[in-house]
Amino acid sequence: MACTLEKFIHSLDPRALPRVLQIQSGIYFQGSIYEMFGNECCLSTGEVIKVIGFKINKLLASICENNEVSRFSTKVELPLNFPGLYKVVADKTPYVSIEEITRKVSIGPTRFGHPCFYSPEDIKLSNLTIKHGEQITFNSVEEVNGMMAVNCGVVRNNQSHSFTLPLSQEGKFYECEDDQIYTLKEIAEWKIPKCRNRIVKLSNTLHTWDSSNPLPENFDGCLILTPVYEVQAVMKFRKDIVHILSDLDVEVKDITDCYDISSFLQPLSLEDVFERTSKEFPMVAEIMEGPSGSQKPYNLWHTGKEIVIYKKYQATRVLASEIRSDSPKRHFLIPLSYKGKFKRRPREFPTAYDLEIARSEKEQLHVVATKAFDSPHKELFSVSVGDQFLVQQCQTSEVLYEGRKKVIDVLACEQILSDTYKKVLLPMYMEGGFVEVIHDKKQYQLSEICKEFRLPFNVKVSVRDLSVEADVLAAVPGLQFEEEITDSYLLISSGSNPVESWEVPVYRLNMSVHLLSKDVQTVVPPATKTIVEEISEEQYYMVRRYENQTLHPPPRPPKKPPTLAPKPVFAVPKHGVSDVLQAPENSCVDTIKKLCSNQAAAVSESQVSCQNDLVHCENKDMTGKTTVVDTSVIKDLTNKGLGNCEAEKEEEEEHNYDYVDENIIENIRKVFQDATVRNKHALSEGRR
C-alpha cells in the first residue's frame, strides 16, 4: 500500500533497515530534479531507492493550548541547535505493550535513554510485584533465555530492584512526569517517540529575544514538536548517498520483500569495515560520502575517490585538554609519534589529599599555598597564603579530639623558611589550595612524559612539530595531559598515488565507502602519517566514558571532622604568591641543596634499580601509565645549580586541575533541580 514518505519514515523502525522503496506519485515525478545538501537526484515515478538510514534534521513547532495546536498558531521551523532548555510533558496516550515501547521509544546506554513508565494495574512477576502507579525505569533491551526482554528497575526505600519484562507483556503503560530539562537536540535524539508528536514547555531561553526569533517575545508556554527527518538513501545508478527530507511531497511503496536488495551498491561505514576479519585486508574501496573538514588527508578524500585500506588495529593516543579557567575548553587526541617538544607547567591542587596522589618517587613535589587554613588541632600546622612546602609522605598522627586521643591520616611536609626547613603535618582533609613550583627546564618528547611522569600532567609546547604544515597545539597556551587511551584505527592511503598512508579513527570520522573487486597493487603500506585530532566536547566525554569503564573509581578523600570547621585566617604572608612562583634565589638554592642532600645517597642505588623498579599507580585516572623510576631530574638539579633554579613564570593563563568544567546548561540544570526539590518540600510542609 502506498503512503507518503513522511508517514512511512515516521513509522519506520530503524532495526528494519535497509528498506527498498518505489516512488509512486507526487509533485516530483517524470524526471524532476530534486536538490538537497548539494546532491541532485531524479525522483521519477517508478524510481527505486534503498533507504539505509534516517535522522531528525529539524523540528516543526506549533504553540500548544490544552494539549492541542492553538487556532492562532502557525508552524515554525526550529533548528536542532535552537537555544533554550525545555521540560518534556508526559504523553497522555498509553502504550499497549512493552513491544510498542521498544519500537517507538529510544532506549540506550546514556542517561537520556532510560525512559520511565507506570502501569495503572499491578504487574505480577515470578519474584516481584510491580504496584500500580510505581515508576518503572527502562534501562536496556536484550535477549534473555532466548526471548527479547527489557531490563527494568524500580526504587523502593532508596533501594533499586532489577527485573525483566518480556516484549510480549501487554497492558497500559503511561509515561511518567519528567523533572529533567533538555536542549532541543537532546529531545530530538532521545525524547520524541516514533509516530507521535512531543509537547515541551520552555524552561529557559538562554539568550535575549530578538526579531529573528521565530517564537513570540516573552513566550514561556508549551510547544508541539513534529520531527522532519533527513533520509539517507542509495539510488540504482548512482555511486553516492543522497539525502532527502521526509516532508517531501512524494508517495512511496515498500517493495523490500519482492526486490533483490543486493543489486544496490552496499555502503559501508568505517565501523562496518573495521568489523571485517583481518584476513580480508588489504582491500580497495571507493568513497561514496567523504568526510568533512579541511585538514589533510580528509580534504583529499572526496566522493568517487579510490582508496586502499591496508589493515585495522588499535593505537595509543594521549587525551589532552586546554588549560583555561573558562569554558569551553578544546580537547585533543595526540599520537605518541608527535614530534614537537613540551615544557612543564605548574599544576594546581585543591586539597592536601591531591598532593599525596601527585607525589612521586622521581622528584620531590614543591608547592606554594594559595589559600589559608587554620588547623583545629595544635599538633597540626596552620597554613598561610605564600607558605612553601616540600611534600614528603602520608602517615598517621595522634591528635587530641574532644579530650581523647585520635589517630588520623596526615601529610608530612617540610616548610621552606628563609634559612632553614621545618617539619610540619597537614591534615589530609585540609581544603586549601596549592600551586606547583617548577624547577625543571628540560624539554620533553611526548613519549618521555608518558614514560617518566604520572598523568595528569601540565605542559606547553616549546618546539612545534616541524613535520606538519600547521601544528594546532603550538597556539594553545597550556595543555593538561589527562590519560592515555587505546582507540580503533584503519590504515588508509590513496589508491591512485599511494605515497603515504594515514591512521584514520573509526568511530569519529563519518565516511561511507563501497568495496571494489580489485587487487591491491602492493600489500606493504607506504610511510604512515598521524595527525593531532581535535575532538568535540561530546566526543571527549564519550572517549573518557569508554576508556574508564574498566577502571576503578579513585578513592574518596578523607572527610573533614563535622564539628571542626576552620576559622578564616587573615594572616599577611611574608611574600606574595606571584613572588614565590618566580622561585627566589635563596628558596631555590635551599630547595636544591635539600633535594640533593636527601637524595645523594640514593642516587647510586637508584641507578642500579631504576630499570627494574616500576611505580604502579593505584588510580588509572591519575596515572594512565606505568612510570619508570629515573634519576635524570635529580642529576639535572645537582649539576645545573643556581642558574636553572628559577621557576617558570606562568602569568598568562589560569590553570584548572579539574577534569570536568561545568557549562551553562549543567549549571541551569542544577539550579532547576534545587528549585524543584525546594518546591516539593514546601508543598509537603503545607499539606501538614
Coordinates of N, CA and C in Angstrom, one line a residue, residues 68 137 149 311 362 382 418 440 485 497 533:
E68 N -3.4 20.8 22.6 CA -3.8 20.9 21.2 C -3.1 22.1 20.5
T137 N 11.7 2.1 35.4 CA 12.8 2.6 34.6 C 13.2 1.6 33.6
A149 N 13.7 -9.1 25.8 CA 13.1 -8.5 27.0 C 13.8 -7.2 27.4
K311 N 44.9 -2.2 6.8 CA 44.7 -3.0 8.0 C 43.9 -2.3 9.0
K362 N 60.1 10.1 41.8 CA 61.1 10.6 40.9 C 61.6 11.9 41.3
S382 N 49.0 25.2 60.8 CA 48.1 26.2 60.1 C 48.8 26.8 59.0
S418 N 63.3 31.0 55.4 CA 64.3 31.8 54.7 C 65.7 31.1 54.8
D440 N 62.2 22.3 36.8 CA 62.7 21.5 35.7 C 62.5 22.3 34.4
I485 N 44.8 6.6 26.1 CA 43.7 5.8 25.7 C 44.1 4.9 24.5
N497 N 47.7 7.2 -6.0 CA 49.1 7.7 -5.7 C 49.5 7.4 -4.3
E533 N 44.3 15.1 16.5 CA 42.9 15.2 16.3 C 42.2 16.0 17.3

